Tab-separated table of C-alpha atoms and ligand atoms in Angstrom:
chain	number	residue	atom	x	y	z
A	1	UNK	CA	98.078	114.017	114.171
A	2	UNK	CA	99.283	115.972	117.172
A	3	UNK	CA	102.827	117.286	117.526
A	4	UNK	CA	104.229	118.345	120.877
A	5	UNK	CA	106.186	121.378	119.627
A	6	UNK	CA	107.933	122.037	122.910
A	7	UNK	CA	109.164	118.453	123.045
A	8	UNK	CA	110.287	118.584	119.409
A	9	UNK	CA	112.191	121.821	120.062
A	10	UNK	CA	114.298	120.022	122.646
A	11	UNK	CA	115.223	117.115	120.361
A	12	UNK	CA	117.850	116.723	117.687
A	13	UNK	CA	116.691	117.172	114.078
A	14	UNK	CA	116.072	115.763	111.459
A	15	UNK	CA	113.618	113.817	113.568
A	16	UNK	CA	110.975	111.247	112.661
A	17	UNK	CA	108.136	111.926	115.074
A	18	UNK	CA	105.451	109.233	115.449
A	19	UNK	CA	102.044	109.728	117.044
A	20	UNK	CA	101.260	106.551	119.002
A	21	UNK	CA	97.622	107.514	119.601
A	22	UNK	CA	96.937	107.935	115.876
A	23	UNK	CA	98.737	104.675	115.083
A	24	UNK	CA	96.622	102.867	117.668
A	25	UNK	CA	93.432	104.489	116.360
A	26	UNK	CA	94.373	103.360	112.829
A	27	UNK	CA	94.999	99.802	114.024
A	28	UNK	CA	91.732	99.897	115.977
A	29	UNK	CA	89.825	100.866	112.827
A	30	UNK	CA	91.382	97.953	110.901
A	31	UNK	CA	90.435	95.543	113.661
A	32	UNK	CA	86.848	96.857	113.697
A	33	UNK	CA	86.553	96.403	109.925
A	34	UNK	CA	87.730	92.789	109.929
A	35	UNK	CA	86.175	91.590	113.202
A	36	UNK	CA	84.401	88.283	112.683
A	37	UNK	CA	85.563	88.022	109.055
A	38	UNK	CA	88.028	85.485	107.642
A	39	UNK	CA	90.669	88.183	107.155
A	40	UNK	CA	94.264	88.475	108.409
A	41	UNK	CA	96.244	91.670	108.008
A	42	UNK	CA	100.012	91.358	107.727
A	43	UNK	CA	101.816	94.654	108.257
A	44	UNK	CA	104.358	95.308	105.471
A	45	UNK	CA	107.465	95.862	107.588
A	46	UNK	CA	109.311	97.599	104.748
A	47	UNK	CA	107.061	100.652	105.166
A	48	UNK	CA	108.513	101.370	108.595
A	49	UNK	CA	110.775	99.047	110.554
A	50	UNK	CA	111.439	101.370	113.503
A	51	UNK	CA	111.382	98.980	116.509
A	52	UNK	CA	109.096	101.311	118.522
A	53	UNK	CA	106.572	101.427	115.676
A	54	UNK	CA	106.847	97.680	115.030
A	55	UNK	CA	106.093	96.932	118.671
A	56	UNK	CA	102.840	98.944	118.670
A	57	UNK	CA	101.699	97.052	115.565
A	58	UNK	CA	102.760	93.672	116.953
A	59	UNK	CA	100.936	94.441	120.213
A	60	UNK	CA	97.767	95.098	118.198
A	61	UNK	CA	97.929	91.484	117.025
A	62	UNK	CA	98.661	91.966	113.318
A	63	UNK	CA	100.858	89.581	111.358
A	64	UNK	CA	103.947	90.748	109.465
A	65	UNK	CA	104.881	90.748	105.791
A	66	UNK	CA	108.649	90.669	105.392
A	67	UNK	CA	110.944	90.974	102.380
A	68	UNK	CA	114.340	90.152	103.830
A	69	UNK	CA	115.837	87.865	106.433
A	70	UNK	CA	116.638	90.853	108.606
A	71	UNK	CA	113.010	92.001	108.429
A	72	UNK	CA	111.950	88.547	109.640
A	73	UNK	CA	114.388	88.824	112.549
A	74	UNK	CA	113.276	92.397	113.370
A	75	UNK	CA	109.597	91.424	113.265
A	76	UNK	CA	110.129	88.499	115.652
A	77	UNK	CA	112.220	90.686	117.967
A	78	UNK	CA	109.416	93.289	118.036
A	79	UNK	CA	106.935	90.648	119.156
A	80	UNK	CA	105.279	89.360	115.975
A	81	UNK	CA	104.615	85.678	116.352
A	82	UNK	CA	106.609	83.732	113.691
A	83	UNK	CA	103.487	81.831	112.641
A	84	UNK	CA	101.913	85.149	111.545
A	85	UNK	CA	104.810	86.108	109.285
A	86	UNK	CA	104.836	85.742	105.517
A	87	UNK	CA	107.973	86.339	103.516
A	88	UNK	CA	108.012	87.680	99.935
A	89	UNK	CA	110.751	88.915	97.590
A	90	UNK	CA	112.168	87.903	94.204
A	91	UNK	CA	115.696	87.388	95.457
A	92	UNK	CA	115.632	85.489	98.716
A	93	UNK	CA	119.104	84.032	99.231
A	94	UNK	CA	119.724	80.473	100.462
A	95	UNK	CA	120.637	81.925	103.833
A	96	UNK	CA	117.383	83.869	104.005
A	97	UNK	CA	115.298	80.852	102.989
A	98	UNK	CA	116.942	78.781	105.716
A	99	UNK	CA	116.416	81.569	108.264
A	100	UNK	CA	112.718	81.733	107.333
A	101	UNK	CA	112.307	77.956	107.749
A	102	UNK	CA	114.240	77.880	111.021
A	103	UNK	CA	112.195	80.775	112.396
A	104	UNK	CA	108.977	78.887	111.729
A	105	UNK	CA	107.297	81.571	109.604
A	106	UNK	CA	103.731	80.981	108.367
A	107	UNK	CA	104.606	80.794	104.670
A	108	UNK	CA	106.881	81.965	101.882
A	109	UNK	CA	105.456	83.971	99.005
A	110	UNK	CA	107.437	82.217	96.297
A	111	UNK	CA	108.092	84.342	93.223
A	112	UNK	CA	109.501	81.930	90.617
A	113	UNK	CA	109.946	78.299	89.623
A	114	UNK	CA	113.643	78.766	90.208
A	115	UNK	CA	113.059	79.843	93.826
A	116	UNK	CA	110.636	76.952	94.313
A	117	UNK	CA	113.309	74.450	93.284
A	118	UNK	CA	115.897	75.957	95.640
A	119	UNK	CA	113.435	76.057	98.554
A	120	UNK	CA	112.482	72.430	97.847
A	121	UNK	CA	116.112	71.351	97.896
A	122	UNK	CA	116.967	73.333	101.072
A	123	UNK	CA	113.823	72.075	102.834
A	124	UNK	CA	114.898	68.500	102.105
A	125	UNK	CA	118.487	69.124	103.166
A	126	UNK	CA	117.543	70.813	106.461
A	127	UNK	CA	114.479	68.698	107.266
A	128	UNK	CA	111.754	71.340	107.127
A	129	UNK	CA	108.435	71.384	105.291
A	130	UNK	CA	107.766	75.061	104.575
A	131	UNK	CA	104.373	76.350	103.500
A	132	UNK	CA	104.218	78.088	100.153
A	133	UNK	CA	101.945	80.694	98.617
A	134	UNK	CA	102.719	81.167	94.949
A	135	UNK	CA	103.009	84.804	93.953
A	136	UNK	CA	101.120	85.315	90.739
A	137	UNK	CA	101.773	88.187	88.362
A	138	UNK	CA	98.182	88.996	87.356
A	139	UNK	CA	99.123	91.573	84.691
A	140	UNK	CA	96.955	94.329	86.136
A	141	UNK	CA	97.719	98.032	85.800
A	142	UNK	CA	97.278	99.692	89.187
A	143	UNK	CA	97.564	103.165	87.558
A	144	UNK	CA	100.100	104.328	90.079
A	145	UNK	CA	103.679	105.620	89.697
A	146	UNK	CA	105.632	103.284	87.389
A	147	UNK	CA	108.255	102.700	90.085
A	148	UNK	CA	105.632	101.311	92.470
A	149	UNK	CA	103.475	99.299	90.086
A	150	UNK	CA	104.327	95.642	90.423
A	151	UNK	CA	101.592	93.513	88.873
A	152	UNK	CA	102.437	93.988	85.204
A	153	UNK	CA	104.081	91.374	82.998
A	154	UNK	CA	107.016	93.714	82.424
A	155	UNK	CA	107.753	93.782	86.181
A	156	UNK	CA	110.145	91.279	87.733
A	157	UNK	CA	107.619	90.184	90.356
A	158	UNK	CA	105.625	86.985	90.623
A	159	UNK	CA	105.036	83.951	88.436
A	160	UNK	CA	103.598	84.544	84.977
A	161	UNK	CA	100.095	83.096	84.553
A	162	UNK	CA	101.374	80.807	81.785
A	163	UNK	CA	103.824	79.185	84.236
A	164	UNK	CA	101.506	78.981	87.229
A	165	UNK	CA	100.218	75.456	86.490
A	166	UNK	CA	103.761	74.163	86.454
A	167	UNK	CA	104.519	75.841	89.807
A	168	UNK	CA	101.304	74.480	91.362
A	169	UNK	CA	102.078	70.947	90.130
A	170	UNK	CA	105.659	71.168	91.335
A	171	UNK	CA	104.624	72.269	94.849
A	172	UNK	CA	101.884	69.640	95.120
A	173	UNK	CA	104.232	66.857	94.064
A	174	UNK	CA	107.080	67.812	96.369
A	175	UNK	CA	107.139	65.920	99.682
A	176	UNK	CA	109.107	68.845	101.138
A	177	UNK	CA	106.649	71.657	100.405
A	178	UNK	CA	103.108	72.465	101.489
A	179	UNK	CA	100.973	74.476	99.071
A	180	UNK	CA	98.789	76.859	101.116
A	181	UNK	CA	97.829	79.693	98.847
A	182	UNK	CA	98.146	82.199	96.073
A	183	UNK	CA	99.654	85.639	96.517
A	184	UNK	CA	99.185	88.835	94.508
A	185	UNK	CA	100.302	92.449	94.821
A	186	UNK	CA	99.522	94.981	92.109
A	187	UNK	CA	101.222	98.130	93.359
A	188	UNK	CA	101.255	100.833	95.978
A	189	UNK	CA	99.508	104.158	96.766
A	190	UNK	CA	96.286	102.995	95.085
A	191	UNK	CA	93.377	105.244	96.082
A	192	UNK	CA	90.818	104.085	93.517
A	193	UNK	CA	89.110	100.810	94.486
A	194	UNK	CA	88.662	99.682	90.845
A	195	UNK	CA	92.075	97.971	90.478
A	196	UNK	CA	91.447	96.002	93.702
A	197	UNK	CA	88.027	94.942	92.440
A	198	UNK	CA	89.511	93.904	89.107
A	199	UNK	CA	92.210	91.916	90.918
A	200	UNK	CA	89.552	90.073	92.958
A	201	UNK	CA	87.652	89.188	89.789
A	202	UNK	CA	90.841	87.710	88.296
A	203	UNK	CA	91.443	85.798	91.542
A	204	UNK	CA	87.903	84.360	91.385
A	205	UNK	CA	88.526	83.084	87.853
A	206	UNK	CA	91.790	81.475	88.903
A	207	UNK	CA	90.462	79.748	91.997
A	208	UNK	CA	87.363	78.486	90.182
A	209	UNK	CA	89.590	77.049	87.495
A	210	UNK	CA	91.807	75.253	90.022
A	211	UNK	CA	88.814	74.072	92.030
A	212	UNK	CA	87.377	72.383	88.934
A	213	UNK	CA	90.635	70.418	88.848
A	214	UNK	CA	90.383	69.507	92.536
A	215	UNK	CA	92.986	72.008	93.755
A	216	UNK	CA	92.050	74.340	96.605
A	217	UNK	CA	93.946	77.086	98.394
A	218	UNK	CA	93.555	77.913	102.075
A	219	UNK	CA	95.033	81.396	101.736
A	220	UNK	CA	94.271	84.119	99.204
A	221	UNK	CA	96.763	86.912	99.776
A	222	UNK	CA	95.980	90.075	97.796
A	223	UNK	CA	99.050	92.004	98.958
A	224	UNK	CA	98.967	95.645	99.980
A	225	UNK	CA	98.721	98.926	98.151
A	226	UNK	CA	95.927	100.911	99.787
A	227	UNK	CA	96.892	104.572	99.392
A	228	UNK	CA	96.595	107.589	101.661
A	229	UNK	CA	95.748	111.290	101.281
A	230	UNK	CA	99.055	113.177	101.035
A	231	UNK	CA	97.255	116.482	100.304
A	232	UNK	CA	94.881	116.510	103.286
A	233	UNK	CA	96.518	114.473	106.064
A	234	UNK	CA	94.312	115.999	108.773
A	235	UNK	CA	91.028	115.525	106.945
A	236	UNK	CA	91.840	111.903	106.124
A	237	UNK	CA	94.182	110.823	108.872
A	238	UNK	CA	92.784	107.268	108.816
A	239	UNK	CA	92.385	105.702	105.345
A	240	UNK	CA	89.072	104.274	104.177
A	241	UNK	CA	89.650	100.721	105.427
A	242	UNK	CA	85.952	99.990	105.388
A	243	UNK	CA	85.672	100.776	101.669
A	244	UNK	CA	88.778	98.702	101.002
A	245	UNK	CA	87.725	95.577	102.928
A	246	UNK	CA	84.136	95.861	101.660
A	247	UNK	CA	85.436	95.931	98.068
A	248	UNK	CA	87.601	92.864	98.636
A	249	UNK	CA	85.058	90.841	100.585
A	250	UNK	CA	82.100	91.655	98.350
A	251	UNK	CA	84.010	90.776	95.167
A	252	UNK	CA	86.026	87.745	96.239
A	253	UNK	CA	84.132	84.458	96.257
A	254	UNK	CA	85.831	82.899	99.268
A	255	UNK	CA	85.059	79.262	100.022
A	256	UNK	CA	84.273	78.212	103.596
A	257	UNK	CA	87.557	77.834	105.469
A	258	UNK	CA	89.418	80.019	103.012
A	259	UNK	CA	91.242	83.071	104.442
A	260	UNK	CA	91.834	86.457	102.889
A	261	UNK	CA	95.252	87.878	103.725
A	262	UNK	CA	96.366	91.477	103.094
A	263	UNK	CA	99.777	93.108	103.388
A	264	UNK	CA	99.116	96.753	104.176
A	265	UNK	CA	102.072	99.018	104.820
A	266	UNK	CA	101.583	102.653	103.907
A	267	UNK	CA	97.915	102.805	104.954
A	268	UNK	CA	98.866	101.771	108.496
A	269	UNK	CA	101.839	104.020	109.229
A	270	UNK	CA	102.051	106.927	106.756
A	271	UNK	CA	99.802	109.438	108.511
A	272	UNK	CA	101.152	108.608	111.973
A	273	UNK	CA	104.608	109.977	111.210
A	274	UNK	CA	106.176	113.271	110.189
A	275	UNK	CA	109.722	114.365	109.511
A	276	UNK	CA	110.630	117.410	111.591
A	277	UNK	CA	113.506	119.504	110.349
A	278	UNK	CA	115.163	122.734	111.434
A	279	UNK	CA	115.670	125.657	109.044
A	280	UNK	CA	119.388	126.197	108.564
A	281	UNK	CA	119.106	129.185	106.226
A	282	UNK	CA	116.463	131.270	104.519
A	283	UNK	CA	118.379	132.061	101.371
A	284	UNK	CA	117.473	134.886	99.005
A	285	UNK	CA	117.667	133.967	95.318
A	286	UNK	CA	117.157	136.244	92.306
A	287	UNK	CA	113.404	135.972	92.019
A	288	UNK	CA	112.750	133.409	94.728
A	289	UNK	CA	113.694	132.531	98.263
A	290	UNK	CA	114.783	129.136	99.520
A	291	UNK	CA	114.210	127.503	102.859
A	292	UNK	CA	117.238	125.274	103.362
A	293	UNK	CA	116.463	122.501	105.844
A	294	UNK	CA	118.735	120.295	107.882
A	295	UNK	CA	116.813	117.307	106.412
A	296	UNK	CA	117.685	116.158	102.935
A	297	UNK	CA	116.755	113.546	100.351
A	298	UNK	CA	118.779	111.023	102.338
A	299	UNK	CA	116.311	111.413	105.228
A	300	UNK	CA	113.156	111.373	103.069
A	301	UNK	CA	113.782	110.011	99.618
A	302	UNK	CA	110.223	109.955	98.223
A	303	UNK	CA	110.201	113.458	96.640
A	304	UNK	CA	113.540	112.924	94.873
A	305	UNK	CA	112.796	109.339	93.830
A	306	UNK	CA	109.118	109.464	92.845
A	307	UNK	CA	108.381	113.192	92.544
A	308	UNK	CA	106.175	112.734	95.618
A	309	UNK	CA	104.935	115.713	97.598
A	310	UNK	CA	104.620	115.759	101.373
A	311	UNK	CA	102.583	118.608	102.834
A	312	UNK	CA	104.921	121.190	104.369
A	313	UNK	CA	104.135	123.182	107.518
A	314	UNK	CA	106.014	125.594	109.763
A	315	UNK	CA	105.105	124.692	113.359
A	316	UNK	CA	107.063	127.472	115.078
A	317	UNK	CA	106.116	130.553	113.014
A	318	UNK	CA	104.302	133.279	114.923
A	319	UNK	CA	100.536	133.200	114.578
A	320	UNK	CA	100.007	136.404	112.604
A	321	UNK	CA	103.043	136.034	110.376
A	322	UNK	CA	102.473	137.103	106.752
A	323	UNK	CA	102.451	134.320	104.167
A	324	UNK	CA	105.325	134.159	101.693
A	325	UNK	CA	106.377	131.970	98.791
A	326	UNK	CA	109.351	129.628	99.219
A	327	UNK	CA	111.141	126.726	97.605
A	328	UNK	CA	111.940	124.196	100.330
A	329	UNK	CA	115.143	122.193	99.857
A	330	UNK	CA	117.671	120.065	101.682
A	331	UNK	CA	121.452	120.414	102.026
A	332	UNK	CA	122.459	117.585	99.670
A	333	UNK	CA	124.498	118.295	96.554
A	334	UNK	CA	121.810	117.154	94.106
A	335	UNK	CA	119.230	119.267	92.287
A	336	UNK	CA	116.558	116.700	93.132
A	337	UNK	CA	117.013	117.418	96.847
A	338	UNK	CA	113.877	119.575	96.900
A	339	UNK	CA	110.770	118.993	99.017
A	340	UNK	CA	108.529	121.668	97.528
A	341	UNK	CA	108.444	124.519	95.031
A	342	UNK	CA	106.370	127.699	95.415
A	343	UNK	CA	105.170	126.642	98.861
A	344	UNK	CA	103.019	129.251	100.607
A	345	UNK	CA	104.256	129.346	104.217
A	346	UNK	CA	104.198	131.842	107.065
A	347	UNK	CA	107.273	134.089	107.223
A	348	UNK	CA	110.049	131.637	108.057
A	349	UNK	CA	113.269	132.282	109.929
A	350	UNK	CA	116.489	130.410	110.616
A	351	UNK	CA	115.866	127.972	113.489
A	352	UNK	CA	112.153	127.434	112.745
A	353	UNK	CA	110.838	123.867	112.719
A	354	UNK	CA	109.410	122.656	109.426
A	355	UNK	CA	107.315	119.542	109.238
A	356	UNK	CA	106.995	117.192	106.265
A	357	UNK	CA	103.682	115.427	106.772
A	358	UNK	CA	102.586	111.839	105.999
A	359	UNK	CA	106.160	110.584	106.270
A	360	UNK	CA	105.521	107.547	108.472
A	361	UNK	CA	105.716	105.142	105.525
A	362	UNK	CA	108.805	104.710	103.345
A	363	UNK	CA	110.470	107.630	105.113
A	364	UNK	CA	112.754	106.433	107.875
A	365	UNK	CA	112.948	102.945	106.376
A	366	UNK	CA	114.425	104.317	103.134
A	367	UNK	CA	116.830	106.795	104.744
A	368	UNK	CA	120.494	106.555	103.834
A	369	UNK	CA	123.799	108.047	104.942
A	370	UNK	CA	124.520	109.680	101.556
A	371	UNK	CA	127.094	112.482	101.935
A	372	UNK	CA	128.251	110.662	105.117
A	373	UNK	CA	125.311	112.148	106.970
A	374	UNK	CA	123.959	110.465	110.085
A	375	UNK	CA	120.641	108.646	109.965
A	376	UNK	CA	117.660	110.654	111.270
A	377	UNK	CA	116.631	110.337	114.906
A	378	UNK	CA	113.165	109.120	115.910
A	379	UNK	CA	110.681	109.460	118.742
A	380	UNK	CA	107.314	107.789	119.412
A	381	UNK	CA	105.075	110.041	121.454
B	1	LLP	N1	103.225	93.443	99.674
B	1	LLP	C1	104.187	93.457	98.721
B	1	LLP	C2	104.524	92.208	98.050
B	1	LLP	C3	104.843	94.656	98.395
B	1	LLP	O1	105.757	94.663	97.453
B	1	LLP	C4	104.483	95.857	99.066
B	1	LLP	C5	105.137	97.124	98.762
B	1	LLP	C6	103.492	95.784	100.069
B	1	LLP	C7	102.886	94.567	100.324
B	1	LLP	C8	103.042	96.993	100.848
B	1	LLP	O2	102.499	97.957	100.019
B	1	LLP	P1	101.755	99.231	100.652
B	1	LLP	O3	100.518	98.742	101.371
B	1	LLP	O4	102.685	99.907	101.556
B	1	LLP	O5	101.440	100.061	99.459
B	1	LLP	N2	108.805	103.081	98.445
B	1	LLP	C9	107.567	103.305	97.717
B	1	LLP	C10	106.594	102.182	97.929
B	1	LLP	C11	107.154	100.837	97.534
B	1	LLP	C12	106.204	99.698	97.804
B	1	LLP	C13	106.881	98.391	97.598
B	1	LLP	N3	106.068	97.240	97.879
B	1	LLP	C14	106.974	104.645	98.153
B	1	LLP	O6	107.592	105.338	98.959
B	1	LLP	O7	105.939	105.052	97.652
């Protein structure tokens, strides 16, 4: 990704800086991979809900995957057509269910029998007939960080396989609901294709079983989760979408007329964004030196929350500067407010601009005002 340093120098930091050209190239690659195939990609809005970013993705013709009523509203405002929006989440409130029905979204990913009953009742009361994809908990280990693995029985997500028949029967029998599909999501930042392949094999078993009982699903939604390269963002600026879609399409036994839906978030936006921060102090410690940034864990929570590492670069250091070792930290009063330890960076001075790479996904969207700080600024270039 390209950063216009001069432009960045004139803007207020901490700053989320998005590269529109790379985002469009990423979307173009997705469209090439699925052209002519029965595949629909729904962008997972939670990864980045910046209106400027959302608009580029909506303009590319993707659908949206939302997890709150406000995400549904934001997606529609950005230009996503309501009939391309699916809505997941274990705790949709009555208000949110009504908003989804009123907005005319494509379908709800329903996560429990309890939610199904409430949606049924509200649909009847308000005179809608919402489409439903039942979210199945397939009990698959995605071998990713335990905070972002979602398809295990111990997780709160989805309907347990032993209760799925009941949910299918309930939806089919209700005059207020339309059963359109099954939904799965096994976790996030998955870079090995094996868990996706394993998921597709489980899906095949399930749909064959239902087909033998005369029940067919129009939509098979396998969720999101495709990971990105945090270590080498320049070498792999666009994820291996071809490998991903080939794995899904070669393993899944789709019936004619059946559609494969995906909900990619991180893979679409992560590499297109960076967090730019100004060095407030270079502080000498006893046997180490600290770069103290004006960005903290409230601006980019991933390192503190998941132990994630975003590649760190100094974009204003002079070309022949000697390399030194630094710990890079934020200003927040928490020991976890650290972005990197023993980072080898060119000699850094107060006022330099430091970049945290691959921050386009789950960066700005997870920012908070902890310590009564302001939310980070953003620019799409
Ligand atoms: N679909 C569902 C039902 C999801 O729960 C998620 C992400 C996605 C799709 C999109 O997953 P993606 O393609 O982005 O991996 N904050 C964490 C990631 C949390 C992911 C939550 N669910 C992080 O910063 O790593």
